[in-house]
CSV table of C-alpha atoms in Angstrom, one decimal:
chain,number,residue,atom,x,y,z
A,1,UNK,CA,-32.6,3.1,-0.4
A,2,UNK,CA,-31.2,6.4,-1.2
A,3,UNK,CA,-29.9,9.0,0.6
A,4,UNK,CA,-29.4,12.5,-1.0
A,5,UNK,CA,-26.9,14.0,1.5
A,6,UNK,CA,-24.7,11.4,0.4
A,7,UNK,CA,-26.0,10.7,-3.2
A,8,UNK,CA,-25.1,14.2,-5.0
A,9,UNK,CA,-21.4,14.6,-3.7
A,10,UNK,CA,-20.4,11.3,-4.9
A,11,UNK,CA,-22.3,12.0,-8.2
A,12,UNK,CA,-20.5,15.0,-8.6
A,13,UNK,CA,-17.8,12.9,-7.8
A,14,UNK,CA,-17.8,10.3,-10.3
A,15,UNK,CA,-18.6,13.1,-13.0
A,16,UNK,CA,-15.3,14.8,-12.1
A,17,UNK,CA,-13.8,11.7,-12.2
A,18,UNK,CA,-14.9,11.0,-16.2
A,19,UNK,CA,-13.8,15.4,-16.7
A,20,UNK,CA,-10.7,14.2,-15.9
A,21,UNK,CA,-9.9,11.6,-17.6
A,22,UNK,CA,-11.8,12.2,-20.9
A,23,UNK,CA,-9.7,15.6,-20.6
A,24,UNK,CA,-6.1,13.5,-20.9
A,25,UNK,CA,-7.5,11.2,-23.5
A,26,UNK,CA,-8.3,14.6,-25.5
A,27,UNK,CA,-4.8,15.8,-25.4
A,28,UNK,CA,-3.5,12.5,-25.8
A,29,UNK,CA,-5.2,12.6,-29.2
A,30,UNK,CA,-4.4,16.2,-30.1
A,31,UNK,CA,-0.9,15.3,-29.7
A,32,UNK,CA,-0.9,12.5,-31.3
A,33,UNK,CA,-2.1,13.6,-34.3
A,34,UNK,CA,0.4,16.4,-34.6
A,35,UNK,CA,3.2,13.8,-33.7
A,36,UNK,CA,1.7,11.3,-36.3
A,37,UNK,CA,1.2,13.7,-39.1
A,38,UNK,CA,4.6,15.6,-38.6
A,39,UNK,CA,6.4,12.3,-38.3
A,40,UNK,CA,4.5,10.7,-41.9
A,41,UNK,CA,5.5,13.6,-43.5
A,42,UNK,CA,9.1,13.6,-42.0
A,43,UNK,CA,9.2,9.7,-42.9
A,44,UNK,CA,7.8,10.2,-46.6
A,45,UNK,CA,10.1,13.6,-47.7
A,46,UNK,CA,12.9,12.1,-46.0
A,47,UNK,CA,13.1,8.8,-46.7
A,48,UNK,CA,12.8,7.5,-43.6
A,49,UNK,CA,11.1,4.2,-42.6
A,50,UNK,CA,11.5,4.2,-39.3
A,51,UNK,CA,9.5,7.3,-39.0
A,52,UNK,CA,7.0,6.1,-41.1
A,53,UNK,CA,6.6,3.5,-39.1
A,54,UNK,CA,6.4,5.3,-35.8
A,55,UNK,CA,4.2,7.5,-37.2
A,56,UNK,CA,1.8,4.4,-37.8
A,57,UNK,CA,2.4,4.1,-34.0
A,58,UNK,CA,0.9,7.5,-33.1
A,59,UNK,CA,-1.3,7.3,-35.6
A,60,UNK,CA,-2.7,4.1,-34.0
A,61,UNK,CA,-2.8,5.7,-30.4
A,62,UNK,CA,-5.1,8.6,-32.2
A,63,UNK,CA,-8.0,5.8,-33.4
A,64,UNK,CA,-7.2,4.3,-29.8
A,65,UNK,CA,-7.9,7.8,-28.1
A,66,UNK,CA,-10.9,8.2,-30.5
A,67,UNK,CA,-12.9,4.5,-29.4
A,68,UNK,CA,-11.8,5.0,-25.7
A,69,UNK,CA,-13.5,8.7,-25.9
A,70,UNK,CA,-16.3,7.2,-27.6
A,71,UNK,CA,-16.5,4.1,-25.1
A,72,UNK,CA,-16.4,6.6,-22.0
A,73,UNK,CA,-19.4,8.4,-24.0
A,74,UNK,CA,-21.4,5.4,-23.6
A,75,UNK,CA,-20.4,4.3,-20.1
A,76,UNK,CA,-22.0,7.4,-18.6
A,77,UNK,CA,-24.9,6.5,-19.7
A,78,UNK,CA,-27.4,5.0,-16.8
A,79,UNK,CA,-28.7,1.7,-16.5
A,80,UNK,CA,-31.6,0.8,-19.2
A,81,UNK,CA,-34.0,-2.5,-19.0
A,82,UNK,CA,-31.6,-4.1,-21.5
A,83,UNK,CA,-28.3,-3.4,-19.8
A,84,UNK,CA,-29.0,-2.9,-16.2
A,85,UNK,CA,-25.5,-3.1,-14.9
A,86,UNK,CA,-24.8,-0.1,-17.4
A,87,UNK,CA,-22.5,0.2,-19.8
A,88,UNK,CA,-19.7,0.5,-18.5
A,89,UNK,CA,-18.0,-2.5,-20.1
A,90,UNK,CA,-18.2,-0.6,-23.5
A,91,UNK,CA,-14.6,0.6,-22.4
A,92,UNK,CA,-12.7,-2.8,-22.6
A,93,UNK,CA,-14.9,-4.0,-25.6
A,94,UNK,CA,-13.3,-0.8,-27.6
A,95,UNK,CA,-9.9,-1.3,-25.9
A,96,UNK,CA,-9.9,-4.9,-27.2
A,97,UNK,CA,-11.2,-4.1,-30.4
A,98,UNK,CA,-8.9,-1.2,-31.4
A,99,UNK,CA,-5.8,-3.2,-29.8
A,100,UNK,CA,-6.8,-6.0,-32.4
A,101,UNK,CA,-6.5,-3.3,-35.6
A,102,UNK,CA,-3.1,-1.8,-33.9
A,103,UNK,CA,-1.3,-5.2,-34.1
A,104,UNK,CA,-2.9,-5.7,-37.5
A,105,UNK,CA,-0.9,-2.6,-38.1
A,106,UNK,CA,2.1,-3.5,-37.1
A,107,UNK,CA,2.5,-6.7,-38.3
A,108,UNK,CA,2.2,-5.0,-41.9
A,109,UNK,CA,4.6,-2.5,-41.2
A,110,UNK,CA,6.8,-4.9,-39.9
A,111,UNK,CA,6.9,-6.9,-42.9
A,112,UNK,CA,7.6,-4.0,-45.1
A,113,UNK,CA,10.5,-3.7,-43.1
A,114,UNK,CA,11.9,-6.5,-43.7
A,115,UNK,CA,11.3,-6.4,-47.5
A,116,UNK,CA,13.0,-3.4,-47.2
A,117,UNK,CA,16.2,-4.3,-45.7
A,118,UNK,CA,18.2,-5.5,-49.0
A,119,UNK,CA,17.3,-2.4,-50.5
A,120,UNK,CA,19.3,0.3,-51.1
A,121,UNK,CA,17.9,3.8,-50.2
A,122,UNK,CA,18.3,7.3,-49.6
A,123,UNK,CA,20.2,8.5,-46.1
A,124,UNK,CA,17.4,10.6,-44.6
A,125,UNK,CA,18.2,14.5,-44.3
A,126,UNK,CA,19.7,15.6,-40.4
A,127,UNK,CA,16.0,17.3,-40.0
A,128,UNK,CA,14.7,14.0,-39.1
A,129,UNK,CA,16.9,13.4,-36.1
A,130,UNK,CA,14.8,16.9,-34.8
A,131,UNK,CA,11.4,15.4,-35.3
A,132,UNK,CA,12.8,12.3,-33.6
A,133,UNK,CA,14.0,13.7,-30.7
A,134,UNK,CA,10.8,16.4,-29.8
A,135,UNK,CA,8.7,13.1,-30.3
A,136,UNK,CA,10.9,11.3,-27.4
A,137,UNK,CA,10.6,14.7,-25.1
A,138,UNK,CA,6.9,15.0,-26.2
A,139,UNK,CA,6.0,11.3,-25.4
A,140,UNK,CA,7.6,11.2,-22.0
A,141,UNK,CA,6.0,14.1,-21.1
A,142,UNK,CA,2.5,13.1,-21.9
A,143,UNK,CA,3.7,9.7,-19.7
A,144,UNK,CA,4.1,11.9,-16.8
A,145,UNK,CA,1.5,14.2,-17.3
A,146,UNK,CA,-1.2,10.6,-17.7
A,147,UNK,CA,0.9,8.7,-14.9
A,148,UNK,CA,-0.4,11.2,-12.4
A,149,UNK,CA,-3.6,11.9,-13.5
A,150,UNK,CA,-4.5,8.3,-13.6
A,151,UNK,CA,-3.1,7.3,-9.9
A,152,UNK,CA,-4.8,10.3,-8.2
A,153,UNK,CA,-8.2,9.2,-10.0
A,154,UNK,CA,-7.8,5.3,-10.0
A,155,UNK,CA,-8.1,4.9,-13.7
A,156,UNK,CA,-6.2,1.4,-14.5
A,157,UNK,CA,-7.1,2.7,-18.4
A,158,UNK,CA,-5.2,5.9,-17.7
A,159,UNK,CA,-2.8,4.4,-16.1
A,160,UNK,CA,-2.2,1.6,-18.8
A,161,UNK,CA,-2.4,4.3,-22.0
A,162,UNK,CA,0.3,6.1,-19.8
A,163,UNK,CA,2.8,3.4,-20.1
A,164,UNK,CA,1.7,2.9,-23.6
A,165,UNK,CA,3.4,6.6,-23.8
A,166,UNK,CA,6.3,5.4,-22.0
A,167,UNK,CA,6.9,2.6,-24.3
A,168,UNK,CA,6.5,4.9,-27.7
A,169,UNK,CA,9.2,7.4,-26.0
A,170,UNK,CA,11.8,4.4,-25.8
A,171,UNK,CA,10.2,3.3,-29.4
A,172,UNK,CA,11.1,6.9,-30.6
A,173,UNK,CA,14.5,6.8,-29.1
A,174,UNK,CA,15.1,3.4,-31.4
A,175,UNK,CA,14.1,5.4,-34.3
A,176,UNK,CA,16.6,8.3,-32.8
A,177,UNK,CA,18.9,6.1,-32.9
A,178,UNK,CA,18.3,4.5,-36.0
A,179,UNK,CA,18.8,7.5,-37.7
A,180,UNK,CA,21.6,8.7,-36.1
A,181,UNK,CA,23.6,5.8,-36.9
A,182,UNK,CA,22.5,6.0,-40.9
A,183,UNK,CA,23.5,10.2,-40.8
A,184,UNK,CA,27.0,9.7,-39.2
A,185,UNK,CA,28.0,6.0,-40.0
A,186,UNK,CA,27.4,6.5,-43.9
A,187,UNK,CA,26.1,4.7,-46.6
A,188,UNK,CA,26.9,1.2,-45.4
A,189,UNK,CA,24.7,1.9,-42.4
A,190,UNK,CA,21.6,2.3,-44.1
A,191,UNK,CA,20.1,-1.0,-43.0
A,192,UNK,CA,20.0,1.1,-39.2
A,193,UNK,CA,16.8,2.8,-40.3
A,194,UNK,CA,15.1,-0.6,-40.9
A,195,UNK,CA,16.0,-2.1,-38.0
A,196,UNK,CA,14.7,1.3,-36.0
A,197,UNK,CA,11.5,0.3,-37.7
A,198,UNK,CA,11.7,-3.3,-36.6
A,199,UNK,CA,12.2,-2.4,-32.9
A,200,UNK,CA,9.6,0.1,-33.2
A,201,UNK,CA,7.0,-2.6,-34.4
A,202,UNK,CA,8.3,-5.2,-31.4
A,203,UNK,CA,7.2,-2.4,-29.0
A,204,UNK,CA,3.5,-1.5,-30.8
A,205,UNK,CA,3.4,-5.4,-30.9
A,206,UNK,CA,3.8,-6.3,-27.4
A,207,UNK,CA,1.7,-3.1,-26.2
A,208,UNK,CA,-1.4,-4.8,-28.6
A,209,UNK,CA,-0.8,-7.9,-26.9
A,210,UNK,CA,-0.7,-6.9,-22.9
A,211,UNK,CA,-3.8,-4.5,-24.2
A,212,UNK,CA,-5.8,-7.5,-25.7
A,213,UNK,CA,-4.9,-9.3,-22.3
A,214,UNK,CA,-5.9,-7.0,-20.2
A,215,UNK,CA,-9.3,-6.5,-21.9
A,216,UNK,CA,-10.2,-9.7,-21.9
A,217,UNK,CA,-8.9,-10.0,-18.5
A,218,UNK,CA,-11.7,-7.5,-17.5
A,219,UNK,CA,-14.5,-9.2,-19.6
A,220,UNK,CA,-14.2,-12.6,-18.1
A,221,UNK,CA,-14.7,-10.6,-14.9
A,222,UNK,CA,-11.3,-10.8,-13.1
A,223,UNK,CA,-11.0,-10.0,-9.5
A,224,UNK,CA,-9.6,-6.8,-8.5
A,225,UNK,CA,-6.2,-5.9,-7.6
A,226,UNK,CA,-5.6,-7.3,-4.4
A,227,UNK,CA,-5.0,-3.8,-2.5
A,228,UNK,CA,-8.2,-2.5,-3.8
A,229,UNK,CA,-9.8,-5.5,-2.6
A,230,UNK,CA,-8.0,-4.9,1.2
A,231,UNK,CA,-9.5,-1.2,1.3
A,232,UNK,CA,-12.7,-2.1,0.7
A,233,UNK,CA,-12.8,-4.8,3.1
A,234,UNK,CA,-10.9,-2.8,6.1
A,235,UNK,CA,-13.7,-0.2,5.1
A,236,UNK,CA,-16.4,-2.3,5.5
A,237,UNK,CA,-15.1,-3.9,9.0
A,238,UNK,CA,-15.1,-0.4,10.6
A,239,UNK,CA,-19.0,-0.3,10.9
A,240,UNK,CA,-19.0,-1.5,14.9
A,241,UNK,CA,-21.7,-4.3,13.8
A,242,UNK,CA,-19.6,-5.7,11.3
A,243,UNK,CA,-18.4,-8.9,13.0
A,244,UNK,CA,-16.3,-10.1,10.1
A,245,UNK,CA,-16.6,-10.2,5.8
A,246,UNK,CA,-17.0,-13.9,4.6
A,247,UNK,CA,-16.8,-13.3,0.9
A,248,UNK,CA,-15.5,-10.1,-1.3
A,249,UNK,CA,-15.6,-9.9,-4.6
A,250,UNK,CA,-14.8,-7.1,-6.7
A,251,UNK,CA,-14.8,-6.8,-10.2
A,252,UNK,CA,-13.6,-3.8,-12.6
A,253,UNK,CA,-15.9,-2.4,-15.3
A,254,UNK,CA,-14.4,0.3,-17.9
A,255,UNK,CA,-13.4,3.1,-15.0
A,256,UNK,CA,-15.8,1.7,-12.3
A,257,UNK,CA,-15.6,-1.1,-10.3
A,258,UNK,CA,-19.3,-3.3,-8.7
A,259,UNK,CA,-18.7,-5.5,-5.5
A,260,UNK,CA,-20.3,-8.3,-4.1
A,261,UNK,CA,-19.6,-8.9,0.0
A,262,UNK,CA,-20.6,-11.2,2.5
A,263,UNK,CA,-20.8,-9.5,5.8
A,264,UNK,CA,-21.4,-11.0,9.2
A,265,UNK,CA,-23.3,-10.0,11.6
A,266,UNK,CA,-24.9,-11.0,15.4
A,267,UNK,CA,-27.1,-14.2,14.1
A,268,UNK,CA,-29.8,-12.7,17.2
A,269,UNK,CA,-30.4,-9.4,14.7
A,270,UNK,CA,-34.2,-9.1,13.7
A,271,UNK,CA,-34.5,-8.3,9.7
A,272,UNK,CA,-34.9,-4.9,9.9
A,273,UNK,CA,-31.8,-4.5,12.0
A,274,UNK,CA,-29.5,-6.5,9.4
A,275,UNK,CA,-31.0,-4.4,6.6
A,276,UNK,CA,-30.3,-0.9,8.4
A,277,UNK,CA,-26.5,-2.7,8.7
A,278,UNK,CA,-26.5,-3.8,5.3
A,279,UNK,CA,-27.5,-0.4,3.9
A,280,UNK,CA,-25.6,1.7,5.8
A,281,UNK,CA,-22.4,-0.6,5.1
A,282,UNK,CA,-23.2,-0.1,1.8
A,283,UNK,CA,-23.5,3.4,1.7
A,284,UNK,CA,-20.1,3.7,3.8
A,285,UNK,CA,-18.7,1.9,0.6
A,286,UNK,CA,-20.0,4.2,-2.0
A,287,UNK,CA,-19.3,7.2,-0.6
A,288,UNK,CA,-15.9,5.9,0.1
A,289,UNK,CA,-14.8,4.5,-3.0
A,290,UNK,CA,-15.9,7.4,-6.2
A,291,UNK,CA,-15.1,4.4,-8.7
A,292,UNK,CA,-18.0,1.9,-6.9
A,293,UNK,CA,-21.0,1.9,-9.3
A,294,UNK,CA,-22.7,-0.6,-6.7
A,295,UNK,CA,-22.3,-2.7,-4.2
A,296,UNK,CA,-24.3,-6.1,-3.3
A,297,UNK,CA,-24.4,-7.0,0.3
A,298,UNK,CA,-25.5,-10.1,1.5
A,299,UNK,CA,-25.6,-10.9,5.6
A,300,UNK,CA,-24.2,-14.3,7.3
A,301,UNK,CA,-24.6,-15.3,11.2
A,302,UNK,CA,-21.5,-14.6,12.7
A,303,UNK,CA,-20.3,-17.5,14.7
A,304,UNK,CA,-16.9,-17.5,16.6
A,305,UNK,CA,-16.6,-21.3,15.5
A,306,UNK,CA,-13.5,-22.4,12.6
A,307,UNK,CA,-15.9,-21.5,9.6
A,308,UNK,CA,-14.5,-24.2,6.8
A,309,UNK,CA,-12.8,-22.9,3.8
A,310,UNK,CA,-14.2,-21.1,1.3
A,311,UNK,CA,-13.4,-22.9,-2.2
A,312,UNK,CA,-12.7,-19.3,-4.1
A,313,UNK,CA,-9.6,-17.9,-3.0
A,314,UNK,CA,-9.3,-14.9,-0.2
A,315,UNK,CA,-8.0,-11.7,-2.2
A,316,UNK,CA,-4.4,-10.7,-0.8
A,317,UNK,CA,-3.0,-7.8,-0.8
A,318,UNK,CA,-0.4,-7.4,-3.8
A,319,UNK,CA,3.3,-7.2,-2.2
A,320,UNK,CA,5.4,-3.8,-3.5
């Protein structure tokens, strides 16, 4: 049952919503390159491994930025006989994929590092300290600029890849640091820039690894965040024939979420008057909630009897 007042806003809608974010993950990827290729050059004519190694980091966040816009590509596209949930799962496939190369990556890096620590080497010039320090302005402000962008439009992926530019400004303020402690403590401080590096690494690694979980998280079909959960429920309990909601589950898909809810309703309702509930319910939902592809209802008889307990546990609300 569709209705077309309702059905081309919330298109429009969810379009805008994709603009957006696809828009961030483009600058995200512009500027990582920049940062990446400045800070590889930086790393190579200085002599600096911790640069080189952050630049591995950036460089990382561009192939990211590159299967995420790729994934958000596909998960436009509309349901087909093969995949008739869409495709919108092709997000956290590409997020668990890529996060698998980055800690690959890092591990490598890492253990270069390390061989590298014995080693005497050259005390990087005092124009690497510049690079380092416009990268920790430069990541923090792309944090910002993500962290808003991805609360006002719900994206948990926006959201996450915002942190993930939170966590390379403190990286790059290791690497800061690193080198700042080589150019003024003197040759016998050398070993600073490896240990930049090393820090640096520990931060890409743990990044891969709450990435990894957080993808699979979503592919084994997780239940929403508990608030989420709340606002759809409270939603769905302000229709006047809604007697109650048995059952909610909601599960996240890429930038979209799909629902399944148990409403009930006067037992004494003929078919046709459950259905009209039952639609319009569902409708209420979708033109609530942009980031609901879809939304299953199913109707109980309400009864004012204890009902006994469900064996799945009731969502809560997550405390602040």
């Amino acid at each position: 049952m569709t209705h077309g007042s309702r059905r081309v806003p919330r298109e429009e809608s969810r379009a805008a919503l994709y603009r957006e974010v696809v828009g961030a993950a483009v600058l995200g990827l512009v500027v990582n390159a920049g940062l990446g290729a400045a800070k590889l050059l930086g790393g190579l004519v200085g002599h600096s491994f911790a640069l080189i190694s952050d630049a591995v980091n950036s460089l990382g966040d561009v192939v990211t930025s590159l299967a995420v816009l790729v994934a958000l590509r596909l998960a436009q596209r509309p349901p087909d006989r093969e995949h008739p949930y869409g495709h919108t799962r092709a997000e956290a496939i590409a997020g668990l994929s890529v996060s698998l190369l980055v800690l690959g990556s890092a591990l490598l890096v890492g253990t270069e590092a390390l061989r590298r620590l014995p080693e005497r080497h050259g005390i990087p010039p005092g124009w690497t300290l510049a690079i380092a320090a416009v990268n920790v302005v430069i990541k923090e402000l792309l944090f910002r600029y993500k962290i808003g962008i991805g609360r006002r439009t719900g994206s948990k992926a926006l959201v996450a890849n915002a942190w993930d530019h939170r966590a390379d400004a403190f990286s790059a303020l290791a690497v800061l640091i690193g080198l700042s402690v080589v150019r003024w403590g003197g040759p016998g401080y050398r070993f600073a820039d490896e240990v930049a590096a090393l820090v640096v690494m520990a931060i890409i690694v743990r990044s891969a690894l709450v990435l990894i979980w957080e993808s699979a998280h979503e592919l084994m079909d997780a239940q929403a965040e508990g608030e989420f959960v709340a606002q759809i429920e409270a939603e769905a309990l302000a229709d006047p024939e809604v007697k109650g909601v048995e059952t909610l589950w909601v599960r996240k898909s890429g930038l979209e979420y799909f629902a399944d809810i148990h409403l009930e309703v006067d037992p004494l309702l003929t078919i046709a008057e459950g259905h009209r509930i039952g639609h319009r319910v569902k409708d209420r939902l979708l033109e609530a909630f942009p980031t609901l592809r879809d939304v299953l209802v199913h109707l109980e008889p309400y009864s004012e009897e204890p009902r006994q307990a469900d064996t799945a546990p009731r969502p809560r609300p997550e405390r602040s």
